[in-house]
mmCIF file of C-alpha atoms in Angstrom:
data_model
loop_
_atom_site.group_PDB
_atom_site.id
_atom_site.type_symbol
_atom_site.label_atom_id
_atom_site.label_comp_id
_atom_site.label_asym_id
_atom_site.label_seq_id
_atom_site.Cartn_x
_atom_site.Cartn_y
_atom_site.Cartn_z
ATOM 1 C CA MET A 1 24.697 -34.774 14.226
ATOM 2 C CA GLN A 2 23.236 -31.514 15.433
ATOM 3 C CA GLN A 3 23.707 -28.072 13.859
ATOM 4 C CA SER A 4 22.448 -24.720 15.059
ATOM 5 C CA SER A 5 22.268 -21.160 13.802
ATOM 6 C CA ASP A 6 20.883 -17.790 14.838
ATOM 7 C CA GLY A 7 19.116 -15.359 12.548
ATOM 8 C CA ARG A 8 16.426 -12.818 11.869
ATOM 9 C CA PHE A 9 13.341 -14.128 10.130
ATOM 10 C CA ARG A 10 9.890 -13.157 8.886
ATOM 11 C CA VAL A 11 7.166 -15.651 9.872
ATOM 12 C CA LEU A 12 5.015 -16.853 6.967
ATOM 13 C CA PRO A 13 2.399 -19.593 6.685
ATOM 14 C CA GLY A 14 3.838 -23.075 6.371
ATOM 15 C CA ARG A 15 2.762 -25.720 3.900
ATOM 16 C CA ASP A 16 0.057 -26.722 6.381
ATOM 17 C CA GLU A 17 -1.282 -25.707 9.811
ATOM 18 C CA GLU A 18 1.423 -27.735 11.573
ATOM 19 C CA GLU A 19 4.359 -25.561 10.536
ATOM 20 C CA TRP A 20 5.722 -22.042 10.111
ATOM 21 C CA LEU A 21 7.878 -20.851 7.255
ATOM 22 C CA LEU A 22 10.755 -18.755 8.636
ATOM 23 C CA LEU A 23 12.131 -16.590 5.828
ATOM 24 C CA ASP A 24 15.600 -15.199 6.513
ATOM 25 C CA VAL A 25 15.270 -11.395 6.188
ATOM 26 C CA GLU A 26 18.743 -11.031 4.638
ATOM 27 C CA SER A 27 19.021 -14.000 2.273
ATOM 28 C CA ALA A 28 15.314 -14.948 1.836
ATOM 29 C CA GLU A 29 16.321 -18.560 2.560
ATOM 30 C CA PRO A 30 13.256 -20.546 3.706
ATOM 31 C CA THR A 31 13.207 -22.837 6.734
ATOM 32 C CA TYR A 32 10.087 -24.794 7.703
ATOM 33 C CA VAL A 33 9.749 -25.459 11.444
ATOM 34 C CA PRO A 34 7.035 -27.082 13.562
ATOM 35 C CA ALA A 35 4.402 -24.534 14.632
ATOM 36 C CA ALA A 36 4.305 -26.294 18.005
ATOM 37 C CA ASP A 37 7.839 -24.937 18.655
ATOM 38 C CA ALA A 38 6.428 -21.388 18.762
ATOM 39 C CA PRO A 39 2.615 -21.479 18.946
ATOM 40 C CA ASP A 40 2.298 -17.784 19.887
ATOM 41 C CA LEU A 41 3.798 -16.467 16.664
ATOM 42 C CA ALA A 42 1.646 -14.796 14.034
ATOM 43 C CA VAL A 43 2.126 -14.574 10.279
ATOM 44 C CA GLY A 44 4.172 -11.449 9.582
ATOM 45 C CA ASN A 45 6.037 -11.302 12.898
ATOM 46 C CA ARG A 46 9.689 -10.450 12.535
ATOM 47 C CA VAL A 47 11.672 -12.611 14.918
ATOM 48 C CA SER A 48 15.138 -13.307 16.175
ATOM 49 C CA ALA A 49 15.513 -17.070 16.510
ATOM 50 C CA SER A 50 17.958 -19.815 17.298
ATOM 51 C CA LEU A 51 17.375 -22.840 15.096
ATOM 52 C CA ARG A 52 18.615 -26.364 15.608
ATOM 53 C CA TRP A 53 18.825 -29.202 13.082
ATOM 54 C CA THR A 54 18.694 -32.717 14.439
ATOM 55 C CA ASP A 55 18.839 -35.526 11.882
ATOM 56 C CA GLY A 56 18.153 -32.942 9.142
ATOM 57 C CA ASP A 57 14.923 -31.630 10.670
ATOM 58 C CA PRO A 58 14.916 -27.981 11.830
ATOM 59 C CA SER A 59 13.290 -26.807 15.057
ATOM 60 C CA ILE A 60 13.257 -23.621 17.118
ATOM 61 C CA ASP A 61 15.403 -23.482 20.265
ATOM 62 C CA GLU A 62 14.618 -19.856 21.162
ATOM 63 C CA VAL A 63 12.530 -17.158 19.532
ATOM 64 C CA GLU A 64 11.817 -13.510 20.285
ATOM 65 C CA VAL A 65 9.382 -11.306 18.372
ATOM 66 C CA THR A 66 11.269 -8.145 17.404
ATOM 67 C CA ALA A 67 8.425 -6.520 15.402
ATOM 68 C CA PRO A 68 4.835 -7.756 15.850
ATOM 69 C CA THR A 69 3.906 -6.839 12.276
ATOM 70 C CA ARG A 70 0.977 -8.860 10.935
ATOM 71 C CA PHE A 71 0.596 -10.162 7.364
ATOM 72 C CA ARG A 72 -2.759 -11.174 5.935
ATOM 73 C CA PHE A 73 -3.154 -12.999 2.634
ATOM 74 C CA VAL A 74 -6.679 -12.774 1.226
ATOM 75 C CA ARG A 75 -8.186 -13.839 -2.081
ATOM 76 C CA THR A 76 -11.298 -11.705 -2.376
ATOM 77 C CA GLU A 77 -14.262 -10.871 -4.556
ATOM 78 C CA GLU A 78 -14.669 -7.511 -2.765
ATOM 79 C CA ALA A 79 -14.042 -4.386 -4.800
ATOM 80 C CA VAL A 80 -10.710 -2.699 -4.236
ATOM 81 C CA PHE A 81 -10.472 0.807 -2.849
ATOM 82 C CA GLN A 82 -10.031 3.810 -5.138
ATOM 83 C CA ALA A 83 -6.352 4.464 -4.298
ATOM 84 C CA ALA A 84 -5.429 0.913 -5.362
ATOM 85 C CA GLN A 85 -7.381 1.185 -8.602
ATOM 86 C CA GLU A 86 -5.767 4.550 -9.409
ATOM 87 C CA CYS A 87 -2.320 3.169 -8.576
ATOM 88 C CA PHE A 88 -2.810 0.271 -10.988
ATOM 89 C CA GLU A 89 -4.254 2.478 -13.739
ATOM 90 C CA ALA A 90 -1.231 4.797 -13.484
ATOM 91 C CA ALA A 91 1.078 1.784 -13.879
ATOM 92 C CA ARG A 92 -0.889 0.490 -16.855
ATOM 93 C CA SER A 93 -0.831 3.921 -18.543
ATOM 94 C CA ALA A 94 2.942 4.095 -18.083
ATOM 95 C CA GLY A 95 3.406 0.516 -19.324
ATOM 96 C CA GLU A 96 4.794 -0.565 -15.945
ATOM 97 C CA ALA A 97 4.144 -3.884 -14.177
ATOM 98 C CA MET A 98 4.313 -2.350 -10.677
ATOM 99 C CA ASN A 99 3.412 0.945 -9.047
ATOM 100 C CA SER A 100 3.104 2.387 -5.557
ATOM 101 C CA ARG A 101 1.629 5.371 -3.808
ATOM 102 C CA VAL A 102 1.237 6.691 -0.296
ATOM 103 C CA THR A 103 -2.312 6.962 1.055
ATOM 104 C CA TYR A 104 -3.490 9.616 3.491
ATOM 105 C CA SER A 105 -6.048 9.906 6.265
ATOM 106 C CA THR A 106 -8.799 12.525 6.264
ATOM 107 C CA ASP A 107 -6.366 14.669 8.319
ATOM 108 C CA ASN A 108 -3.875 14.447 5.426
ATOM 109 C CA GLU A 109 -1.462 12.257 7.439
ATOM 110 C CA PRO A 110 0.233 9.306 5.700
ATOM 111 C CA ASN A 111 -1.581 6.132 6.786
ATOM 112 C CA GLY A 112 -0.385 3.514 4.316
ATOM 113 C CA VAL A 113 1.480 2.567 1.167
ATOM 114 C CA VAL A 114 -0.270 0.682 -1.603
ATOM 115 C CA TYR A 115 1.595 -1.374 -4.214
ATOM 116 C CA THR A 116 -0.026 -2.918 -7.260
ATOM 117 C CA PHE A 117 1.576 -5.706 -9.291
ATOM 118 C CA ALA A 118 0.099 -6.584 -12.680
ATOM 119 C CA GLU A 119 -0.879 -10.219 -13.122
ATOM 120 C CA GLN A 120 1.852 -12.166 -14.855
ATOM 121 C CA ALA A 121 1.419 -14.150 -18.031
ATOM 122 C CA GLY A 122 1.561 -17.932 -17.917
ATOM 123 C CA GLN A 123 1.491 -19.999 -14.752
ATOM 124 C CA ARG A 124 2.941 -17.365 -12.393
ATOM 125 C CA ASP A 125 0.751 -16.638 -9.341
ATOM 126 C CA LEU A 126 2.123 -13.533 -7.601
ATOM 127 C CA PHE A 127 -0.259 -13.877 -4.662
ATOM 128 C CA SER A 128 1.083 -17.358 -3.885
ATOM 129 C CA GLU A 129 4.655 -16.177 -4.443
ATOM 130 C CA PHE A 130 4.196 -13.483 -1.759
ATOM 131 C CA ARG A 131 2.498 -15.916 0.635
ATOM 132 C CA ASP A 132 5.131 -18.620 0.134
ATOM 133 C CA GLY A 133 8.111 -16.252 0.396
ATOM 134 C CA VAL A 134 9.228 -16.808 -3.204
ATOM 135 C CA LYS A 135 8.747 -13.066 -3.754
ATOM 136 C CA PRO A 136 9.752 -11.517 -0.408
ATOM 137 C CA LEU A 137 7.719 -8.685 1.101
ATOM 138 C CA GLU A 138 10.693 -7.629 3.237
ATOM 139 C CA PRO A 139 11.943 -4.906 0.829
ATOM 140 C CA LEU A 140 8.509 -3.247 0.822
ATOM 141 C CA VAL A 141 8.249 -3.366 4.616
ATOM 142 C CA ALA A 142 11.812 -2.026 4.960
ATOM 143 C CA ARG A 143 10.975 0.868 2.642
ATOM 144 C CA ALA A 144 7.915 1.754 4.742
ATOM 145 C CA ALA A 145 10.086 1.622 7.881
ATOM 146 C CA GLU A 146 12.295 4.370 6.453
ATOM 147 C CA SER A 147 9.576 6.934 7.176
ATOM 148 C CA ALA A 148 7.356 5.264 9.798
ATOM 149 C CA GLU A 149 7.929 3.167 12.899
ATOM 150 C CA PRO A 150 6.888 -0.516 12.763
ATOM 151 C CA PRO A 151 4.911 -2.549 13.578
ATOM 152 C CA PHE A 152 2.711 -2.420 10.506
ATOM 153 C CA SER A 153 -0.156 -4.442 9.167
ATOM 154 C CA VAL A 154 0.493 -5.812 5.690
ATOM 155 C CA TRP A 155 -2.381 -6.917 3.480
ATOM 156 C CA VAL A 156 -1.740 -8.977 0.353
ATOM 157 C CA LEU A 157 -4.950 -9.097 -1.651
ATOM 158 C CA ASP A 158 -5.788 -11.055 -4.774
ATOM 159 C CA PRO A 159 -8.937 -9.259 -5.968
ATOM 160 C CA ARG A 160 -10.970 -9.837 -9.101
ATOM 161 C CA GLU A 161 -8.895 -7.053 -10.715
ATOM 162 C CA PRO A 162 -5.964 -7.827 -13.072
ATOM 163 C CA PHE A 163 -3.440 -7.133 -10.320
ATOM 164 C CA VAL A 164 -2.256 -8.255 -6.904
ATOM 165 C CA LEU A 165 -2.232 -5.590 -4.247
ATOM 166 C CA VAL A 166 0.052 -5.159 -1.232
ATOM 167 C CA TYR A 167 -1.122 -2.561 1.265
ATOM 168 C CA ILE A 168 1.114 -1.621 4.172
ATOM 169 C CA VAL A 169 -1.039 -0.040 6.858
ATOM 170 C CA LEU A 170 1.210 2.131 9.022
ATOM 171 C CA ASP A 171 -0.914 1.994 12.202
ATOM 172 C CA PRO A 172 -2.083 -1.563 12.980
ATOM 173 C CA ASP A 173 -4.454 -0.166 15.640
ATOM 174 C CA GLY A 174 -5.908 2.663 13.551
ATOM 175 C CA ILE A 175 -9.078 3.327 11.608
ATOM 176 C CA LEU A 176 -7.579 2.223 8.288
ATOM 177 C CA GLU A 177 -6.698 -1.187 9.745
ATOM 178 C CA GLU A 178 -10.219 -1.511 11.141
ATOM 179 C CA THR A 179 -11.656 -0.668 7.714
ATOM 180 C CA MET A 180 -9.419 -3.262 6.035
ATOM 181 C CA ARG A 181 -10.500 -5.960 8.510
ATOM 182 C CA ASP A 182 -14.179 -5.069 8.100
ATOM 183 C CA THR A 183 -13.919 -5.169 4.328
ATOM 184 C CA TYR A 184 -11.597 -8.096 3.628
ATOM 185 C CA LEU A 185 -11.932 -10.545 6.526
#
């Protein structure tokens, strides 16, 4: 028996190199599909796709990239930038687990939004939860899109600090993006 459905998804890394995780942008329902069905996709792309299930296994019939946003997930020993550190310290002072702030270029133009999430007690790994779609990034990207036009570049960093950092770079071709790549890749 064959089923099919259409939807809007965010592309995330699969459980291995042979698959993509398509996370429904409305429901956050995960669907793992063969990467070979859409080899030109990149992690972070927002897509419109037609999916087909044959014998219980999903595959992609058609896919179109609607926003070529790019997500990068990096565990790093590099120091974090000052805006991220200040954002986290403000959250800690207020007794909050999460905080955000807009960053600005040297011309005083908004160039990104940084979010810091305090490490969680116990076995919870926020970095993995973002990467695996358990904790969706979609609300943060949607909030950035309220005041800037996608595509964006989204960096999820797990530094040696006691927090996980999500940085939405508003211009994926700009100087800030270049600096992030030079520092964290």
